[in-house]
Coordinates of N, CA, C and O in Angstrom, one line a residue:
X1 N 0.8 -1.2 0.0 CA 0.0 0.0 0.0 C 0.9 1.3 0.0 O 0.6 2.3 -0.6
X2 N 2.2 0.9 0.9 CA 2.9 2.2 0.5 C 3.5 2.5 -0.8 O 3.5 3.7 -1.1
X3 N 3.8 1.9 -1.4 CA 4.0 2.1 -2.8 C 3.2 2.6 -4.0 O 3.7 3.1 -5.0
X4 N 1.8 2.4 -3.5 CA 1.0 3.3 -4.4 C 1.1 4.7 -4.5 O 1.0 5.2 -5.6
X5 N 1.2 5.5 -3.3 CA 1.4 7.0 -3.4 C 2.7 7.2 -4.5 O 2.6 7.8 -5.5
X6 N 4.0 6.6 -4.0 CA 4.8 6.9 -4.8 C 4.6 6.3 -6.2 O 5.6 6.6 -6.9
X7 N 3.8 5.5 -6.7 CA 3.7 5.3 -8.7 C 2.9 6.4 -9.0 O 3.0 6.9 -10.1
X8 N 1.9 7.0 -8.0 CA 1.2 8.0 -8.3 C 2.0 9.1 -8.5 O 1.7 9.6 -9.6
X9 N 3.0 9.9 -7.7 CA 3.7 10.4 -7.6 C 4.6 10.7 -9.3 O 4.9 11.7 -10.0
X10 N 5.0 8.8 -9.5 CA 5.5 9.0 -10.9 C 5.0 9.3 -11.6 O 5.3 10.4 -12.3
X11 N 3.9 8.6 -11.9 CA 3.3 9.1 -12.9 C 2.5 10.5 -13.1 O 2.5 10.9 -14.2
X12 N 2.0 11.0 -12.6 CA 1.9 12.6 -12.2 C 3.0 13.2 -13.1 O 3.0 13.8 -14.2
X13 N 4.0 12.9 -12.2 CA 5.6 14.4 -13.0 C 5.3 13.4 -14.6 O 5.4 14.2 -15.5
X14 N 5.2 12.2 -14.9 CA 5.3 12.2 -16.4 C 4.3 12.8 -17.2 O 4.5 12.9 -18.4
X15 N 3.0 13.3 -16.5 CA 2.0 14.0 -17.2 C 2.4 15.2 -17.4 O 2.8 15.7 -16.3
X16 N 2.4 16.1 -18.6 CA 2.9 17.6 -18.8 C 1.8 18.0 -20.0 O 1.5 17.3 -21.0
X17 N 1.3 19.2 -19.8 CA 0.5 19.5 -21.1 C 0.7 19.4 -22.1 O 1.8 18.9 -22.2
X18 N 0.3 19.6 -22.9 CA 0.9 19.5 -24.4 C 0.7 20.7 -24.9 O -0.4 21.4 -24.8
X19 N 2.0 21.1 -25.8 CA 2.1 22.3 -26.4 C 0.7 22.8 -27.6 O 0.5 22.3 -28.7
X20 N 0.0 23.9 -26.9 CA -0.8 24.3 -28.0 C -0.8 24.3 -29.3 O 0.3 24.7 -29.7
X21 N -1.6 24.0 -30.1 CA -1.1 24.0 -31.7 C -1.2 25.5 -32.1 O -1.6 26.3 -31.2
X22 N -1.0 25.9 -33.2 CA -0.3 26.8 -33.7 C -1.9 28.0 -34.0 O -2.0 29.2 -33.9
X23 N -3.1 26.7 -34.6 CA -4.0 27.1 -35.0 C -4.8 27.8 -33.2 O -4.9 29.0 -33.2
X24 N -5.2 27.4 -32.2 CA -5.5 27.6 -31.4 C -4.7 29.0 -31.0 O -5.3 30.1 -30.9
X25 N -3.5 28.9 -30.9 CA -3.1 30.3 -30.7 C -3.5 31.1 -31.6 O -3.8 32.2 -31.1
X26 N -3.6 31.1 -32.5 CA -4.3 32.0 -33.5 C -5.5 32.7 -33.1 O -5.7 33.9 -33.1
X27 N -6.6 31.4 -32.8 CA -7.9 32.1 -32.6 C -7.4 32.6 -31.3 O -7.3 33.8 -31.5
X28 N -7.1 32.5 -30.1 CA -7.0 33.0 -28.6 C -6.7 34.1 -29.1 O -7.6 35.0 -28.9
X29 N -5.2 34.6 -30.0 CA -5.0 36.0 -29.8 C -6.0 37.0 -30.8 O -6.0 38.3 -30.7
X30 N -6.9 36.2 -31.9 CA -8.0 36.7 -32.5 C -9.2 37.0 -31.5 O -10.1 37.7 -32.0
X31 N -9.2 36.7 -30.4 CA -10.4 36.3 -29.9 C -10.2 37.5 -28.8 O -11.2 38.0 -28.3
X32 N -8.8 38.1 -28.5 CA -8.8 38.6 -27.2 C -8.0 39.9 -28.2 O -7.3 40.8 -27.7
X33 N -8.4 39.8 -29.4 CA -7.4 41.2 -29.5 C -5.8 41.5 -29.7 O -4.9 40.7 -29.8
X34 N -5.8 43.1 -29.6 CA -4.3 43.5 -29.4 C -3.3 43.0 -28.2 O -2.1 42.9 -28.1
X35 N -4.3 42.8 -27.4 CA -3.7 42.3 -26.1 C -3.1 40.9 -26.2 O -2.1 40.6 -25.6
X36 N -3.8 40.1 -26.9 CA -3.6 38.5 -27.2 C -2.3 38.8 -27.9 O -1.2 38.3 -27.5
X37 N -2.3 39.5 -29.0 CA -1.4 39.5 -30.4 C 0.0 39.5 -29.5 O 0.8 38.6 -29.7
X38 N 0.2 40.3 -28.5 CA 0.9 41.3 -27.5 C 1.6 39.5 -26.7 O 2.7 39.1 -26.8
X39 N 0.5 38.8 -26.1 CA 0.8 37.6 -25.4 C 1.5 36.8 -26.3 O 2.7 36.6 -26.1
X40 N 1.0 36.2 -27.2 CA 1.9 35.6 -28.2 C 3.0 36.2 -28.8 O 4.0 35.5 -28.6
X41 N 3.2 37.1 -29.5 CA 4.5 38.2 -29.6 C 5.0 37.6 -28.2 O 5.6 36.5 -28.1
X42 N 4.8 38.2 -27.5 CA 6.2 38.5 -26.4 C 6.2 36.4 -25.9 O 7.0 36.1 -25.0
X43 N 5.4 35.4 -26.5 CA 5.7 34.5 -26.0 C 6.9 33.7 -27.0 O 8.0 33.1 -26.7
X44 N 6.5 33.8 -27.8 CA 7.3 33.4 -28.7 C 9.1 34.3 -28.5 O 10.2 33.8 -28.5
X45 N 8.7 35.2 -28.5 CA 10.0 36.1 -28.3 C 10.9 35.1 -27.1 O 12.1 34.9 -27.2
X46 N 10.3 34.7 -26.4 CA 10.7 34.2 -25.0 C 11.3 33.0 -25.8 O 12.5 33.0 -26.0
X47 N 10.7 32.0 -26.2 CA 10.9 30.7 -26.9 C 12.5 30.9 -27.6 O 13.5 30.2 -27.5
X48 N 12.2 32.2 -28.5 CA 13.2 32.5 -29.4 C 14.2 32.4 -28.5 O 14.7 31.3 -28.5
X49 N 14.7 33.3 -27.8 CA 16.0 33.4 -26.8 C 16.3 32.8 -26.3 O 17.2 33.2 -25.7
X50 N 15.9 31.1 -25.8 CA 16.4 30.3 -25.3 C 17.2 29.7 -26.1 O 18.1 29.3 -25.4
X51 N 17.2 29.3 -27.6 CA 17.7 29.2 -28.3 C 18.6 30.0 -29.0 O 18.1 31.1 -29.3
X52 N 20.2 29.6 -29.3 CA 21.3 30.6 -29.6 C 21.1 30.5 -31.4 O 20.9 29.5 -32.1
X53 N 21.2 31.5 -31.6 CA 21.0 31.2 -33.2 C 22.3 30.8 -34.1 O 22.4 30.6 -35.3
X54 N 23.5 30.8 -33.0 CA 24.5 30.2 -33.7 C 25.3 29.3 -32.6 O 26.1 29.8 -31.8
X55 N 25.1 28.1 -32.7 CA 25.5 27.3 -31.5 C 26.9 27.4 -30.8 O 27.1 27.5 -29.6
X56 N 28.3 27.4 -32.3 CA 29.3 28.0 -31.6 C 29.5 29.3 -31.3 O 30.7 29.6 -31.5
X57 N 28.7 30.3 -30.7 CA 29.3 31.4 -30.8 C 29.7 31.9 -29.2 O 30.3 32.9 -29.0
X58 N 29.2 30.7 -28.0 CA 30.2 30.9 -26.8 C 31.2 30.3 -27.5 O 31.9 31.3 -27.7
X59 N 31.7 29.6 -28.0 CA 33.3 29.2 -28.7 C 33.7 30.3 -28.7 O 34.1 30.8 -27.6
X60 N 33.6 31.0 -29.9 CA 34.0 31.8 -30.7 C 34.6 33.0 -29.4 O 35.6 33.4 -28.9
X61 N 33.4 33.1 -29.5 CA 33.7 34.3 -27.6 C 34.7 34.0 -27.0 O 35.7 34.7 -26.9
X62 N 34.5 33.3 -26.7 CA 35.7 32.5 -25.2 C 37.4 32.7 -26.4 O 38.4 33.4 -26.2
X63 N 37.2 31.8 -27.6 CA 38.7 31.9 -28.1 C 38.9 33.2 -28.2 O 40.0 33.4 -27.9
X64 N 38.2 34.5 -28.5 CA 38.2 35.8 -29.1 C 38.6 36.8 -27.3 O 39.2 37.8 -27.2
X65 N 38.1 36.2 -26.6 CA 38.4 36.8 -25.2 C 40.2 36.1 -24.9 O 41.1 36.8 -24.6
X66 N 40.2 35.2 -25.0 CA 41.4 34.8 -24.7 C 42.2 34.8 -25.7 O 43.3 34.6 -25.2
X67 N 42.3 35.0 -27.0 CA 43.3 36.1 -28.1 C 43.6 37.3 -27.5 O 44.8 37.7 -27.3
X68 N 42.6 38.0 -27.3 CA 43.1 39.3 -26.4 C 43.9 39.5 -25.5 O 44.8 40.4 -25.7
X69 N 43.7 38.7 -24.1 CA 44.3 38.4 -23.1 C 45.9 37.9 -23.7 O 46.9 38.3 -23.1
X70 N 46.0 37.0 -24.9 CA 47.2 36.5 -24.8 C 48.4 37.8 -25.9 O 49.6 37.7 -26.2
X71 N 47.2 39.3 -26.1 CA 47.8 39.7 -27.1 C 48.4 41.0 -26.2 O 49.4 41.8 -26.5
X72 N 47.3 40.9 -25.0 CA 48.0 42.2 -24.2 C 48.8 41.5 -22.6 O 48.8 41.9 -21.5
X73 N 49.3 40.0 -23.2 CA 50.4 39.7 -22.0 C 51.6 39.6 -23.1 O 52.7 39.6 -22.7
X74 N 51.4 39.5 -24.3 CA 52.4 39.3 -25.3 C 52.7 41.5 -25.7 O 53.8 41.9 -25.4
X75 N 52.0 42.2 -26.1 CA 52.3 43.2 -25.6 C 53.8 44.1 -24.1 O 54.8 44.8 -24.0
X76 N 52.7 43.0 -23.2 CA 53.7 43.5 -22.1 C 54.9 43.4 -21.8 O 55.7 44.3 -21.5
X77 N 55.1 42.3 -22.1 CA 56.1 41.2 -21.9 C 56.8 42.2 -23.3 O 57.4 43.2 -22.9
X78 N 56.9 42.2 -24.9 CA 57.6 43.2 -25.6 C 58.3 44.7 -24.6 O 59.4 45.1 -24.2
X79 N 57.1 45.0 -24.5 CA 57.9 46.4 -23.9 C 58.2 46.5 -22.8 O 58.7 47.6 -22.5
X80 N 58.1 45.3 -21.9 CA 59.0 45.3 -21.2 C 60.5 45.0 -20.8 O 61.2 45.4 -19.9
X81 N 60.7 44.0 -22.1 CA 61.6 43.7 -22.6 C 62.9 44.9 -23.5 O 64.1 45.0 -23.3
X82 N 62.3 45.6 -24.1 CA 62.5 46.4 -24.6 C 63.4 47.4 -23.9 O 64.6 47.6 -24.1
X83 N 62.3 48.2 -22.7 CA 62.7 48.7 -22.0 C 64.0 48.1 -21.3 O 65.0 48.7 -21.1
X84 N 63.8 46.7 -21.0 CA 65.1 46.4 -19.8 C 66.5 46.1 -20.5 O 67.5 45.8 -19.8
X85 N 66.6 46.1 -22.2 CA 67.2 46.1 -23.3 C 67.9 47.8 -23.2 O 69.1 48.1 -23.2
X86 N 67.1 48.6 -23.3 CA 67.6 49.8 -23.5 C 68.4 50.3 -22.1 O 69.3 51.1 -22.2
X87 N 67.9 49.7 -20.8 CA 68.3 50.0 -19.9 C 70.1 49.7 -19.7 O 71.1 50.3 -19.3
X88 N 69.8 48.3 -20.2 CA 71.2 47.5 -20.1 C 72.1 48.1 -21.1 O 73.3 48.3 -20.7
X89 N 71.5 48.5 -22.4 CA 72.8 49.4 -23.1 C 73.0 50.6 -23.0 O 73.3 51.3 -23.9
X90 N 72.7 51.3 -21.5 CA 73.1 52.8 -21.2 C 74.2 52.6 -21.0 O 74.5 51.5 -20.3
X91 N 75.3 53.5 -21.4 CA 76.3 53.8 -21.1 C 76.9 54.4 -19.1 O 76.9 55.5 -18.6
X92 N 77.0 53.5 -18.5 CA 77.1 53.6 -17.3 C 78.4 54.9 -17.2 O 79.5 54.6 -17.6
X93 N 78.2 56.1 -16.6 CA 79.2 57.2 -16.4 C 80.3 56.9 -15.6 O 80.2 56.2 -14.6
X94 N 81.2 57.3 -16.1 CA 82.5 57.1 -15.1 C 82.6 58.5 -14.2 O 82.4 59.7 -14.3
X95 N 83.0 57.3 -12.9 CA 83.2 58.1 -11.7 C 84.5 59.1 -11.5 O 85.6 58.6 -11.6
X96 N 84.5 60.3 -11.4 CA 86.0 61.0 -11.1 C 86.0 61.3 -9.9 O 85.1 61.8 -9.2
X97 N 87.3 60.8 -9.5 CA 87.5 61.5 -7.8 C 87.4 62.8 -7.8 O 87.6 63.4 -8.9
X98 N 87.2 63.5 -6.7 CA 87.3 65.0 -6.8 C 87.8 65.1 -5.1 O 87.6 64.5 -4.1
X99 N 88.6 66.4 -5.5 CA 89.5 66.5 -4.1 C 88.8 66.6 -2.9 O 87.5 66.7 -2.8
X100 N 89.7 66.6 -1.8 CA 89.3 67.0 -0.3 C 88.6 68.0 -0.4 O 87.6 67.9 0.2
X101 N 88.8 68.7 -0.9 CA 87.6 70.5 -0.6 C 86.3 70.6 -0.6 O 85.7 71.5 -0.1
X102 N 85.8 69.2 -1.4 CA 84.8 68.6 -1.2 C 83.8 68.4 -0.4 O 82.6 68.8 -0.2
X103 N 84.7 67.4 0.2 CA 84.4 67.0 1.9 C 83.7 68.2 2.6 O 82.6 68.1 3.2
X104 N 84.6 69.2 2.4 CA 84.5 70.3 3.6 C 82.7 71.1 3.1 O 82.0 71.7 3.8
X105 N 82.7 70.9 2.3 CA 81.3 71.6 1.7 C 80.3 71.3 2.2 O 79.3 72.0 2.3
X106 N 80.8 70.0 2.5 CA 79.3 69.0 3.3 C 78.5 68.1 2.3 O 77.6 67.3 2.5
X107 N 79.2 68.7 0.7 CA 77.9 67.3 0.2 C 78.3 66.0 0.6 O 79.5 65.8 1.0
X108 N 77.1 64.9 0.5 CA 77.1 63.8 1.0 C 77.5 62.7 -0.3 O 77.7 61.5 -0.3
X109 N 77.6 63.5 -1.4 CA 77.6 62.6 -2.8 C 79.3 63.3 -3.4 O 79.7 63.8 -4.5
X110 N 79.8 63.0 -2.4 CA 81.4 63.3 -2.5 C 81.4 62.4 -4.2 O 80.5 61.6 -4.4
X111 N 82.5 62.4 -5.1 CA 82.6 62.0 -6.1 C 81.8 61.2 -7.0 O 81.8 60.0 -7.3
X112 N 80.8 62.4 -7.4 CA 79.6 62.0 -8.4 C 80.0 62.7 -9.3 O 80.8 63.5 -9.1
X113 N 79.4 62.6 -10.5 CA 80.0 62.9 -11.9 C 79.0 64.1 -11.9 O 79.5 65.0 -12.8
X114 N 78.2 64.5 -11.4 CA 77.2 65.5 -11.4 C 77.6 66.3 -9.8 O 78.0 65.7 -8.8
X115 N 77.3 67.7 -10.0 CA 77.1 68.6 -9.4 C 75.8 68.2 -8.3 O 74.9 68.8 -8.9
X116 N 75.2 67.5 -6.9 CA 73.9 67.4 -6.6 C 73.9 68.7 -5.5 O 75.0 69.2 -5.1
X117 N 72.9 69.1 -5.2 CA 72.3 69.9 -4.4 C 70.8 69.5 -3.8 O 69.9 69.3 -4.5
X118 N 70.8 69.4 -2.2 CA 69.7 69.8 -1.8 C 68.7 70.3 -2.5 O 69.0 71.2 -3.3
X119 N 67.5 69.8 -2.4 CA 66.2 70.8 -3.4 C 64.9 70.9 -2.1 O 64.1 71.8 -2.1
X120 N 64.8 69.8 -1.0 CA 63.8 70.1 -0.1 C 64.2 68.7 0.9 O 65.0 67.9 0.5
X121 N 63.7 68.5 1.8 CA 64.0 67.9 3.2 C 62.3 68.0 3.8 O 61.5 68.9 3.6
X122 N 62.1 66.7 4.6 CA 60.9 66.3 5.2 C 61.0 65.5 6.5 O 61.2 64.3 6.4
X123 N 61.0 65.9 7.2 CA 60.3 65.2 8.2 C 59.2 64.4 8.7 O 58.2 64.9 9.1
X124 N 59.5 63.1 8.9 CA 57.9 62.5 8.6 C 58.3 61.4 9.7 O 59.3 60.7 9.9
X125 N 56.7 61.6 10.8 CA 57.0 60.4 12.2 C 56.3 59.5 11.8 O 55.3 59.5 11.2
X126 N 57.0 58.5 12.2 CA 56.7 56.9 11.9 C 56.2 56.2 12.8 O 55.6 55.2 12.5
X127 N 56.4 56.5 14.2 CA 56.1 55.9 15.1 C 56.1 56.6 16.5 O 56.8 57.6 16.7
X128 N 55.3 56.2 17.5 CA 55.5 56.9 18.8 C 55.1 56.1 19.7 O 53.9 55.8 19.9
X129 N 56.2 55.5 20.6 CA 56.0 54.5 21.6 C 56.1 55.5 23.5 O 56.6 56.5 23.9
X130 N 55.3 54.4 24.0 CA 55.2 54.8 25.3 C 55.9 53.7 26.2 O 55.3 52.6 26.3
X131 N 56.7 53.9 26.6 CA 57.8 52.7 27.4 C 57.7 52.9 28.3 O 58.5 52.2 29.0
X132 N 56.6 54.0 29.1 CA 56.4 53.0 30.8 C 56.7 54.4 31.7 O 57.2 55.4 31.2
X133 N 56.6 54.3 32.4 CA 57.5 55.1 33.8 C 58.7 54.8 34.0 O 58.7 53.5 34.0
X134 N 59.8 55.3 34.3 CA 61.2 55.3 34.7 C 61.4 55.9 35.7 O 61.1 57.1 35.7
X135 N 62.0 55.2 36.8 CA 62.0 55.8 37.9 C 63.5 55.7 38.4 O 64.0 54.6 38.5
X136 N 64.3 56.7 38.6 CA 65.2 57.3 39.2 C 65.3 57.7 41.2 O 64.5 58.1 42.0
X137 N 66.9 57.1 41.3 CA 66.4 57.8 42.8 C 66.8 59.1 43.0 O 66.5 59.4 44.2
X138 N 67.4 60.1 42.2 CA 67.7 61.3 41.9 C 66.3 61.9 42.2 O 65.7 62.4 43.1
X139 N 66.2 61.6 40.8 CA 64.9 62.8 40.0 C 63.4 62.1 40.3 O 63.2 60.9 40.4
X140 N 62.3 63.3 40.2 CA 61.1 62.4 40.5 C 60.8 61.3 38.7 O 61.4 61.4 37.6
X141 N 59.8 60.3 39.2 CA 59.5 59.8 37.9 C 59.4 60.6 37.1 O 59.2 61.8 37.2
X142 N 59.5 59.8 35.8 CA 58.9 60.2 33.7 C 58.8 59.5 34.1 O 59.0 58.8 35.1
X143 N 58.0 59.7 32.6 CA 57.5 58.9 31.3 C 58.7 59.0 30.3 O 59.5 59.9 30.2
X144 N 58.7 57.5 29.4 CA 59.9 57.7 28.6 C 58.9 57.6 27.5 O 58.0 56.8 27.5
X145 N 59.2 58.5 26.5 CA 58.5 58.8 25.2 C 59.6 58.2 23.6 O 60.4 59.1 23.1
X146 N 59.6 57.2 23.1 CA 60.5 57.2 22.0 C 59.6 57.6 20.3 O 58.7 56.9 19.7
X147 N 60.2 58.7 20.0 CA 59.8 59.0 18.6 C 60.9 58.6 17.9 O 62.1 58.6 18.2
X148 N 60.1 57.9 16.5 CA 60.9 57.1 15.6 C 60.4 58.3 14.1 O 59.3 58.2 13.5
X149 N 61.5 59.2 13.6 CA 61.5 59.4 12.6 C 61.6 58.8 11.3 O 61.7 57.6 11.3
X150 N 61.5 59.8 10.0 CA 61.9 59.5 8.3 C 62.5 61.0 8.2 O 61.9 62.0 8.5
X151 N 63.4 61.0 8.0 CA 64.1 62.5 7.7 C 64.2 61.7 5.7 O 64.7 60.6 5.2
X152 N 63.4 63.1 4.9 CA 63.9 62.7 3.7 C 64.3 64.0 3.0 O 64.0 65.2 3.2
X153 N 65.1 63.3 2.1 CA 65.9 64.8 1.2 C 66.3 64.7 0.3 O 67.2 63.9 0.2
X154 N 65.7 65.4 -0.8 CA 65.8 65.5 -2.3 C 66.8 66.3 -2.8 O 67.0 67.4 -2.4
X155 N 67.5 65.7 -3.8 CA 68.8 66.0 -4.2 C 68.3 66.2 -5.6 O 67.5 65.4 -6.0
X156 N 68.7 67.3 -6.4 CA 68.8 67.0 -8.2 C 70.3 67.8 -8.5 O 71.1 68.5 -8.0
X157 N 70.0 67.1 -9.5 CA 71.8 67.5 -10.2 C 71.8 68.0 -11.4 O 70.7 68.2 -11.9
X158 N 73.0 68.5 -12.3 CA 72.8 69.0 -13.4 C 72.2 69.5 -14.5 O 72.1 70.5 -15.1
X159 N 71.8 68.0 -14.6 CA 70.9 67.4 -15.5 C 69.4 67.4 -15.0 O 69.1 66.9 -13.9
X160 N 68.2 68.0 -15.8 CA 67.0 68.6 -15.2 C 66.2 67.4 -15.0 O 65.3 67.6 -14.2
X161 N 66.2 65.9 -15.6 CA 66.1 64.9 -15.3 C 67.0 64.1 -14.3 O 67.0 62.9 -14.5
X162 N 67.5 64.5 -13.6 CA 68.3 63.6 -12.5 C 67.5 64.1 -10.5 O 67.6 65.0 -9.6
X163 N 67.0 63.2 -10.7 CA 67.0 63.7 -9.3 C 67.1 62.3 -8.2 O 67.0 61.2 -8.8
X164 N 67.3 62.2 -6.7 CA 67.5 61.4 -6.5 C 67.2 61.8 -5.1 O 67.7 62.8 -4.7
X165 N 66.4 60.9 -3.9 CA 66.0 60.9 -2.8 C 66.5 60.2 -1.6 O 66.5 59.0 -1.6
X166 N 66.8 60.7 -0.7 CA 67.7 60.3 0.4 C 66.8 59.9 1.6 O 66.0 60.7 2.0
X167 N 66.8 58.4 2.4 CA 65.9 58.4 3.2 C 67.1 58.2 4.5 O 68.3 58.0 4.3
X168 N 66.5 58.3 5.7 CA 67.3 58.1 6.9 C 66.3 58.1 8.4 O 65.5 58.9 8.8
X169 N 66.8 56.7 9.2 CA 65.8 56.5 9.5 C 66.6 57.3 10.9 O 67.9 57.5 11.0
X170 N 65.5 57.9 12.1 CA 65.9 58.7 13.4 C 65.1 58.6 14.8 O 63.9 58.6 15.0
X171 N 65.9 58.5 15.5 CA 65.0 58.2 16.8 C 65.3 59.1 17.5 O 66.5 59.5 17.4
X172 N 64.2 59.8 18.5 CA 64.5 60.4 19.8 C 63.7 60.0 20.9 O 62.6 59.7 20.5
X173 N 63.9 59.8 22.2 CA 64.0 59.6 23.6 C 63.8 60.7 24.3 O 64.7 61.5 24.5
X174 N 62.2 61.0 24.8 CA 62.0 62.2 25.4 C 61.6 61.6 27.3 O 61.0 60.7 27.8
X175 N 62.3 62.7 27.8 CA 61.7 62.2 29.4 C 60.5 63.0 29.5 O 60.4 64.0 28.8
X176 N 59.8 62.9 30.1 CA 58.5 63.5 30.6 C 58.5 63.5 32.1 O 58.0 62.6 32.7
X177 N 59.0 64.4 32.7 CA 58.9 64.5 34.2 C 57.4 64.8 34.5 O 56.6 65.6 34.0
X178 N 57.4 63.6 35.7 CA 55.9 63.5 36.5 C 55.7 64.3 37.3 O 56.5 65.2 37.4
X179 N 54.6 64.4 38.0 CA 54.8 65.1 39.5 C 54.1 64.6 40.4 O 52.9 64.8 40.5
X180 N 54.8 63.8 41.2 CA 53.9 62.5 42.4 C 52.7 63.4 42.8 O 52.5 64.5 42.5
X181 N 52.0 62.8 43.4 CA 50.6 63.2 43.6 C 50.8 64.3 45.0 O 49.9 64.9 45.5

């Protein structure tokens, strides 16, 4: 007996209407008008688009997407190449010593083939730690404060294309005297 619900079951999902004939839709959307003509138009429309009117043309797509892709890594890859080609046959400048008097000037780019100069300097904090109370038997407690700088400094040289940036890293150690309660 339990098996009856379930053949019923099958057989049920194998029952499906059957597709109207062609002439019936005729008369319905004669029968109902602009509005019918309207239902059929837009049903058929629907029918149409499930169907691709040219079966390979995801192929086509997919190879035509991945032509591209392989034409702008083959692109890159050229001028990249290119570039690391031109880089390699620059004529690398020879260095001249240049005397002690140098030194005394303060540049930091002692025997460069170019003239550099200072153009601007930055200070920039990176960090700021709090390491506690420090207690001395001198003095009353701090606080010890360590700031972690970027001191940076732009150099250009001769040449209105040469410029070149200097980084340096800096710390300071600040006490903060307390005042016990």
């Amino acid at each position: 007996m339990n098996d009856l619900p379930s053949d019923l079951e099958k057989e049920l999902m194998e029952l499906a209407p059957a597709k109207p004939s062609d002439e019936f839709t005729a008369r319905l959307s004669e029968a109902l008008g602009e509005q019918g003509n309207l239902a059929v138009i837009n049903r058929k429309t629907q029918e149409d688009a499930k169907i691709l009117p040219y079966p390979g043309q995801i192929g086509w797509g997919i190879a035509a997407a991945a032509a591209l892709v392989a034409g702008i890594l083959g692109a890159a890859h050229y001028f990249q190449s290119q570039a690391s080609e031109k880089f390699a046959n620059t004529p690398v400048m020879e260095w001249s010593a240049t005397p002690a008097a140098h030194h005394a000037e303060g540049n930091p780019l002692v025997g460069t083939p170019a003239s550099w100069h200072p153009t601007g300097s930055k200070t920039i904090l990176v960090d700021v730690r709090d390491e506690g109370v420090v207690r001395d038997p001198v003095e009353p407690p701090s606080r010890l404060l360590r700031y972690q700088y970027l001191d940076t400094t732009t150099y250009t040289g001769n040449d209105p294309n040469s410029q070149m940036q200097m980084a340096v890293p800096r710390e300071q150690v600040v006490r903060v005297k307390m005042e016990p309660y």
